[in-house]
Amino acid sequence: MLNYYYRDSIQSFLNKESSKIIGKISLADNFDTRNTQSKAWEIQVSVLKKVLKGFEGELFFEFSIPRMGSRVDVLLIIQDVIFVVEFKVGERKYLSYDIDQVWDYALDLKNFHEPSHEAVLVPILIATEASNSFLEISTTSHNDNLINPIKTNKSDLKKAIELTLEFLSENKIIDGEKYSTGRYAPTPTIVEAALSLYNTHSVDEITRSDAGAKNLTDTTDVISKLIEVARQEKKKKICFVTGVPGAGKTLVGLNVATEHLDYKNDDASVYLSGNGPLVQILQEALARDKVKNEKEKGNKLTKKRARSSVKTFIQNIHHYRDEYLRDPNPPVDHVAIFDEAQRAWTKDQTVSFMKRRKGIDDFDKSEPEFLISCLDRHDDWAVIICLVGGGQEINTGEAGISEWLTAIKNRFNDWEVYISPNLTESEYDAVESIQELEGITKVHLNEALHLSVSMRSYRAENLSEFVKHLLDQNIDKARKTLRNIPKDYPIVLTRDLEKAKKWLKEKARGSERYGLVVSSQAERLKPYAVDVKSPMNPIHWFLNGKDDVRSSYYLEQVATEFHIQGLELDWACVIWDGDLRYSENDWKTHSFRGKKWINIRKKERQDYLVNAYRVLLTRARQGMVIVIPEGDEEDHTRKSNYYDPTYEYLKVLGIPLL
């Protein structure tokens, strides 16, 4: 259900005094209404009273768009057409930022508001003082009854409405009550979710309410109860949460972290991740949002101070580790959430790092063992939550989950263990470790600790299943799964990068984010101006706008699996190089050294490369294009047979050609 500040029939609105309408809107505003806002409402009411004469329907002022934390100025329902109207009072130009804003409002309703799914939505940007209007009524290739934004001044608004109704109305009537009370089921990006949770929303307020979100809420509830029991009974517990890619493991972690921020009563938690880009992006996004919110309240807050407060509950796992190497005392937090726990370092990797980088010669623990030992310093209680992605180890020295279980077995068998039953599946490579642990301590299985539905793509929940079959080279299952992916989640294949870029730009609407993603081993894409070694700042790439050459929108810099794991784009272009090549028996894995490709022989590194493509192929929320470049027989590093078999394989799976 969505809310609004004022609702009325058009006829009643026209007959009411403007001052009474503005008074009702002002009363509904929880904040102290600024003079500039009241003046804007006065002008909006005045314009609409002139424009709406002769129309019948309903209107809403300040109609909420909760996922975006904002409100559209006016929503008009006339016949069977919904006008999403954004006023820019006093503006003489149609700024691209303002066009994206009204696009985003309409897109949010179209994607996440049930009564809007099939309805005709028309975004209208009104620059009240513009000299010209652009009243072209045009659809997009999405064919989803969402019209391209109409740009008009206040004088031509009536004409814009009349033309739209003439072209698009089927003379039916939409019930305003049913529309406004219809189910709103958003699927936020991880950045949006972090912002909402940090601003005191709950996980069920910011996510959709279907089976997938129920699973998310159930998992959160189980963890919350574990924490409460541990605190009351003075026990130490560790639990392992599994989930398919995009199922919301990070969201669960952030939710738990934001629910336990009470340092005064020893109920503090910390969200930890070894994913450096993810931590940087979340910290920066939260800091920017905090500064913006304080500015709107009239307070001045530096980003440095904002970032400092954010860092208390979102930290890089390696910084946390280093802090408690230095400090022998128990951590300030009683609850630690380790995201992507399977990426923690093995003993060999940790010992080597400590010797080389920290000058500690006698360190003898794996990273999981040391991290558990930090929380074990508490005399009373502690809880560790390990969020585990299967088949997502992508870097040398990443331990997988068995290292955690081994550490519990060897040193911390007084800790109570709770695991998802899915941890016994082959992709987690933990069956033997679980069996050994069960011989020493009680292991509790709880199905609620597995997140089974992908929340990343609200349009194609079985995308991760398709990618799994694709990488397993299970052609029949991949074909079948692909056929079940809805048409509004397009996956297309091309050999032309420029054509792929054009497709991305055409598909993305409003501020929907798109970008190029490649394997970190994709070193022979330089002829296409794609340099995987070129430095890129993930904060700029993920958070900055269309006018910034460093942002993903410019399609100049690429993100690798290391930059993008745990994050998502609306639309992704996956450029597939000769590092991973299809063959009938198995994937051929290669690394580029000096002037030639060499075979990767270590099984561990082969798996890392396949997992890199698993990450790349599951990043898009709304659709993706896969580019397999043409080979060049004159270049011994880019021969056709490095690329053609992969291209033919993806064609055989049924991926449509662009």
mmCIF file of N, CA and C in Angstrom, residues 486-549:
data_model
loop_
_atom_site.group_PDB
_atom_site.id
_atom_site.type_symbol
_atom_site.label_atom_id
_atom_site.label_comp_id
_atom_site.label_asym_id
_atom_site.label_seq_id
_atom_site.Cartn_x
_atom_site.Cartn_y
_atom_site.Cartn_z
ATOM 1 N N PRO A 486 11.668 -15.212 -18.064
ATOM 2 C CA PRO A 486 10.653 -14.380 -18.723
ATOM 3 C C PRO A 486 11.230 -13.507 -19.837
ATOM 4 N N LYS A 487 10.347 -13.146 -20.763
ATOM 5 C CA LYS A 487 10.775 -12.321 -21.891
ATOM 6 C C LYS A 487 11.194 -10.928 -21.451
ATOM 7 N N ASP A 488 10.689 -10.483 -20.308
ATOM 8 C CA ASP A 488 11.087 -9.135 -19.866
ATOM 9 C C ASP A 488 12.426 -9.142 -19.135
ATOM 10 N N TYR A 489 13.127 -10.307 -19.140
ATOM 11 C CA TYR A 489 14.528 -10.358 -18.735
ATOM 12 C C TYR A 489 15.318 -10.839 -19.950
ATOM 13 N N PRO A 490 15.648 -9.925 -20.868
ATOM 14 C CA PRO A 490 16.329 -10.352 -22.093
ATOM 15 C C PRO A 490 17.782 -10.743 -21.841
ATOM 16 N N ILE A 491 18.180 -11.855 -22.429
ATOM 17 C CA ILE A 491 19.589 -12.260 -22.495
ATOM 18 C C ILE A 491 19.895 -12.426 -23.969
ATOM 19 N N VAL A 492 20.846 -11.662 -24.479
ATOM 20 C CA VAL A 492 21.158 -11.714 -25.907
ATOM 21 C C VAL A 492 22.654 -11.896 -26.109
ATOM 22 N N LEU A 493 23.003 -12.329 -27.313
ATOM 23 C CA LEU A 493 24.381 -12.685 -27.647
ATOM 24 C C LEU A 493 24.804 -11.944 -28.908
ATOM 25 N N THR A 494 26.025 -11.434 -28.896
ATOM 26 C CA THR A 494 26.529 -10.741 -30.078
ATOM 27 C C THR A 494 28.051 -10.867 -30.135
ATOM 28 N N ARG A 495 28.597 -10.539 -31.305
ATOM 29 C CA ARG A 495 30.052 -10.485 -31.452
ATOM 30 C C ARG A 495 30.523 -9.052 -31.652
ATOM 31 N N ASP A 496 29.599 -8.124 -31.564
ATOM 32 C CA ASP A 496 29.872 -6.716 -31.863
ATOM 33 C C ASP A 496 29.719 -5.898 -30.587
ATOM 34 N N LEU A 497 30.833 -5.428 -30.022
ATOM 35 C CA LEU A 497 30.797 -4.678 -28.771
ATOM 36 C C LEU A 497 30.033 -3.368 -28.915
ATOM 37 N N GLU A 498 30.206 -2.691 -30.033
ATOM 38 C CA GLU A 498 29.499 -1.419 -30.224
ATOM 39 C C GLU A 498 27.991 -1.635 -30.267
ATOM 40 N N LYS A 499 27.578 -2.719 -30.888
ATOM 41 C CA LYS A 499 26.154 -3.041 -30.937
ATOM 42 C C LYS A 499 25.641 -3.339 -29.519
ATOM 43 N N ALA A 500 26.484 -4.011 -28.724
ATOM 44 C CA ALA A 500 26.105 -4.321 -27.345
ATOM 45 C C ALA A 500 25.954 -3.043 -26.516
ATOM 46 N N LYS A 501 26.879 -2.106 -26.694
ATOM 47 C CA LYS A 501 26.792 -0.833 -25.960
ATOM 48 C C LYS A 501 25.514 -0.085 -26.322
ATOM 49 N N LYS A 502 25.194 -0.082 -27.593
ATOM 50 C CA LYS A 502 23.975 0.587 -28.056
ATOM 51 C C LYS A 502 22.747 -0.068 -27.429
ATOM 52 N N TRP A 503 22.760 -1.404 -27.343
ATOM 53 C CA TRP A 503 21.649 -2.148 -26.743
ATOM 54 C C TRP A 503 21.479 -1.763 -25.272
ATOM 55 N N LEU A 504 22.589 -1.669 -24.544
ATOM 56 C CA LEU A 504 22.533 -1.276 -23.134
ATOM 57 C C LEU A 504 21.870 0.089 -22.968
ATOM 58 N N LYS A 505 22.317 1.043 -23.765
ATOM 59 C CA LYS A 505 21.804 2.413 -23.637
ATOM 60 C C LYS A 505 20.329 2.494 -24.006
ATOM 61 N N GLU A 506 19.935 1.677 -24.981
ATOM 62 C CA GLU A 506 18.541 1.692 -25.410
ATOM 63 C C GLU A 506 17.642 1.027 -24.366
ATOM 64 N N LYS A 507 18.151 -0.008 -23.709
ATOM 65 C CA LYS A 507 17.340 -0.730 -22.730
ATOM 66 C C LYS A 507 17.204 0.030 -21.415
ATOM 67 N N ALA A 508 18.264 0.707 -20.999
ATOM 68 C CA ALA A 508 18.258 1.382 -19.693
ATOM 69 C C ALA A 508 17.411 2.649 -19.760
ATOM 70 N N ARG A 509 16.560 2.825 -18.758
ATOM 71 C CA ARG A 509 15.706 4.008 -18.686
ATOM 72 C C ARG A 509 15.941 4.716 -17.357
ATOM 73 N N GLY A 510 15.759 6.035 -17.366
ATOM 74 C CA GLY A 510 15.992 6.789 -16.146
ATOM 75 C C GLY A 510 17.422 6.633 -15.690
ATOM 76 N N SER A 511 17.598 6.416 -14.397
ATOM 77 C CA SER A 511 18.953 6.276 -13.857
ATOM 78 C C SER A 511 19.339 4.811 -13.695
ATOM 79 N N GLU A 512 18.635 3.894 -14.365
ATOM 80 C CA GLU A 512 19.020 2.487 -14.318
ATOM 81 C C GLU A 512 20.487 2.366 -14.709
ATOM 82 N N ARG A 513 21.228 1.634 -13.899
ATOM 83 C CA ARG A 513 22.677 1.588 -14.091
ATOM 84 C C ARG A 513 23.071 0.436 -14.994
ATOM 85 N N TYR A 514 23.992 0.737 -15.910
ATOM 86 C CA TYR A 514 24.517 -0.289 -16.806
ATOM 87 C C TYR A 514 26.032 -0.151 -16.873
ATOM 88 N N GLY A 515 26.703 -1.236 -17.309
ATOM 89 C CA GLY A 515 28.156 -1.187 -17.384
ATOM 90 C C GLY A 515 28.737 -2.433 -18.014
ATOM 91 N N LEU A 516 30.035 -2.374 -18.272
ATOM 92 C CA LEU A 516 30.780 -3.474 -18.880
ATOM 93 C C LEU A 516 31.477 -4.270 -17.793
ATOM 94 N N VAL A 517 31.347 -5.602 -17.833
ATOM 95 C CA VAL A 517 32.019 -6.444 -16.854
ATOM 96 C C VAL A 517 32.823 -7.523 -17.575
ATOM 97 N N VAL A 518 33.997 -7.804 -17.052
ATOM 98 C CA VAL A 518 34.901 -8.769 -17.685
ATOM 99 C C VAL A 518 35.639 -9.554 -16.612
ATOM 100 N N SER A 519 36.164 -10.687 -17.006
ATOM 101 C CA SER A 519 37.028 -11.467 -16.114
ATOM 102 C C SER A 519 38.342 -10.714 -15.891
ATOM 103 N N SER A 520 38.902 -10.880 -14.703
ATOM 104 C CA SER A 520 40.187 -10.233 -14.415
ATOM 105 C C SER A 520 41.317 -10.828 -15.254
ATOM 106 N N GLN A 521 41.064 -11.973 -15.889
ATOM 107 C CA GLN A 521 42.061 -12.599 -16.762
ATOM 108 C C GLN A 521 41.874 -12.203 -18.233
ATOM 109 N N ALA A 522 40.896 -11.338 -18.498
ATOM 110 C CA ALA A 522 40.559 -10.995 -19.892
ATOM 111 C C ALA A 522 41.511 -9.925 -20.428
ATOM 112 N N GLU A 523 42.742 -10.337 -20.728
ATOM 113 C CA GLU A 523 43.777 -9.367 -21.089
ATOM 114 C C GLU A 523 43.916 -9.126 -22.586
ATOM 115 N N ARG A 524 43.132 -9.829 -23.409
ATOM 116 C CA ARG A 524 43.268 -9.606 -24.848
ATOM 117 C C ARG A 524 42.034 -8.941 -25.446
ATOM 118 N N LEU A 525 41.479 -8.022 -24.655
ATOM 119 C CA LEU A 525 40.370 -7.209 -25.153
ATOM 120 C C LEU A 525 40.837 -5.791 -25.481
ATOM 121 N N LYS A 526 42.144 -5.564 -25.400
ATOM 122 C CA LYS A 526 42.676 -4.225 -25.657
ATOM 123 C C LYS A 526 42.336 -3.690 -27.043
ATOM 124 N N PRO A 527 42.272 -4.544 -28.090
ATOM 125 C CA PRO A 527 41.873 -4.015 -29.401
ATOM 126 C C PRO A 527 40.487 -3.373 -29.400
ATOM 127 N N TYR A 528 39.683 -3.687 -28.366
ATOM 128 C CA TYR A 528 38.340 -3.098 -28.250
ATOM 129 C C TYR A 528 38.321 -1.970 -27.220
ATOM 130 N N ALA A 529 39.493 -1.468 -26.881
ATOM 131 C CA ALA A 529 39.643 -0.392 -25.881
ATOM 132 C C ALA A 529 39.150 -0.838 -24.513
ATOM 133 N N VAL A 530 39.335 -2.113 -24.205
ATOM 134 C CA VAL A 530 38.982 -2.656 -22.899
ATOM 135 C C VAL A 530 40.271 -3.155 -22.244
ATOM 136 N N ASP A 531 40.725 -2.412 -21.249
ATOM 137 C CA ASP A 531 41.978 -2.754 -20.582
ATOM 138 C C ASP A 531 41.679 -3.142 -19.146
ATOM 139 N N VAL A 532 41.737 -4.435 -18.872
ATOM 140 C CA VAL A 532 41.378 -4.942 -17.561
ATOM 141 C C VAL A 532 42.365 -4.496 -16.491
ATOM 142 N N LYS A 533 43.562 -4.092 -16.892
ATOM 143 C CA LYS A 533 44.577 -3.656 -15.937
ATOM 144 C C LYS A 533 44.511 -2.156 -15.639
ATOM 145 N N SER A 534 43.688 -1.445 -16.374
ATOM 146 C CA SER A 534 43.579 -0.001 -16.166
ATOM 147 C C SER A 534 42.938 0.276 -14.805
ATOM 148 N N PRO A 535 43.520 1.161 -13.996
ATOM 149 C CA PRO A 535 42.969 1.418 -12.664
ATOM 150 C C PRO A 535 41.547 1.969 -12.752
ATOM 151 N N MET A 536 40.656 1.437 -11.936
ATOM 152 C CA MET A 536 39.298 1.979 -11.851
ATOM 153 C C MET A 536 38.893 2.075 -10.390
ATOM 154 N N ASN A 537 38.176 3.129 -10.075
ATOM 155 C CA ASN A 537 37.716 3.350 -8.705
ATOM 156 C C ASN A 537 36.271 2.866 -8.610
ATOM 157 N N PRO A 538 36.012 1.790 -7.851
ATOM 158 C CA PRO A 538 34.655 1.239 -7.811
ATOM 159 C C PRO A 538 33.619 2.205 -7.258
ATOM 160 N N ILE A 539 34.034 3.113 -6.386
ATOM 161 C CA ILE A 539 33.083 4.100 -5.850
ATOM 162 C C ILE A 539 32.549 4.976 -6.979
ATOM 163 N N HIS A 540 33.462 5.510 -7.799
ATOM 164 C CA HIS A 540 33.022 6.342 -8.929
ATOM 165 C C HIS A 540 32.216 5.513 -9.915
ATOM 166 N N TRP A 541 32.660 4.288 -10.176
ATOM 167 C CA TRP A 541 32.031 3.441 -11.195
ATOM 168 C C TRP A 541 30.599 3.103 -10.812
ATOM 169 N N PHE A 542 30.363 2.810 -9.529
ATOM 170 C CA PHE A 542 29.046 2.366 -9.085
ATOM 171 C C PHE A 542 28.117 3.484 -8.634
ATOM 172 N N LEU A 543 28.667 4.593 -8.131
ATOM 173 C CA LEU A 543 27.823 5.597 -7.488
ATOM 174 C C LEU A 543 27.679 6.892 -8.264
ATOM 175 N N ASN A 544 28.621 7.198 -9.145
ATOM 176 C CA ASN A 544 28.571 8.495 -9.807
ATOM 177 C C ASN A 544 27.635 8.486 -11.006
ATOM 178 N N GLY A 545 27.273 9.704 -11.446
ATOM 179 C CA GLY A 545 26.221 9.857 -12.443
ATOM 180 C C GLY A 545 26.691 9.785 -13.885
ATOM 181 N N LYS A 546 25.737 10.022 -14.770
ATOM 182 C CA LYS A 546 25.969 9.868 -16.209
ATOM 183 C C LYS A 546 26.941 10.904 -16.769
ATOM 184 N N ASP A 547 27.151 11.994 -16.027
ATOM 185 C CA ASP A 547 28.037 13.046 -16.513
ATOM 186 C C ASP A 547 29.487 12.820 -16.091
ATOM 187 N N ASP A 548 29.754 11.718 -15.395
ATOM 188 C CA ASP A 548 31.104 11.445 -14.890
ATOM 189 C C ASP A 548 31.746 10.349 -15.739
ATOM 190 N N VAL A 549 32.870 10.678 -16.373
ATOM 191 C CA VAL A 549 33.535 9.716 -17.263
ATOM 192 C C VAL A 549 34.027 8.479 -16.511
#
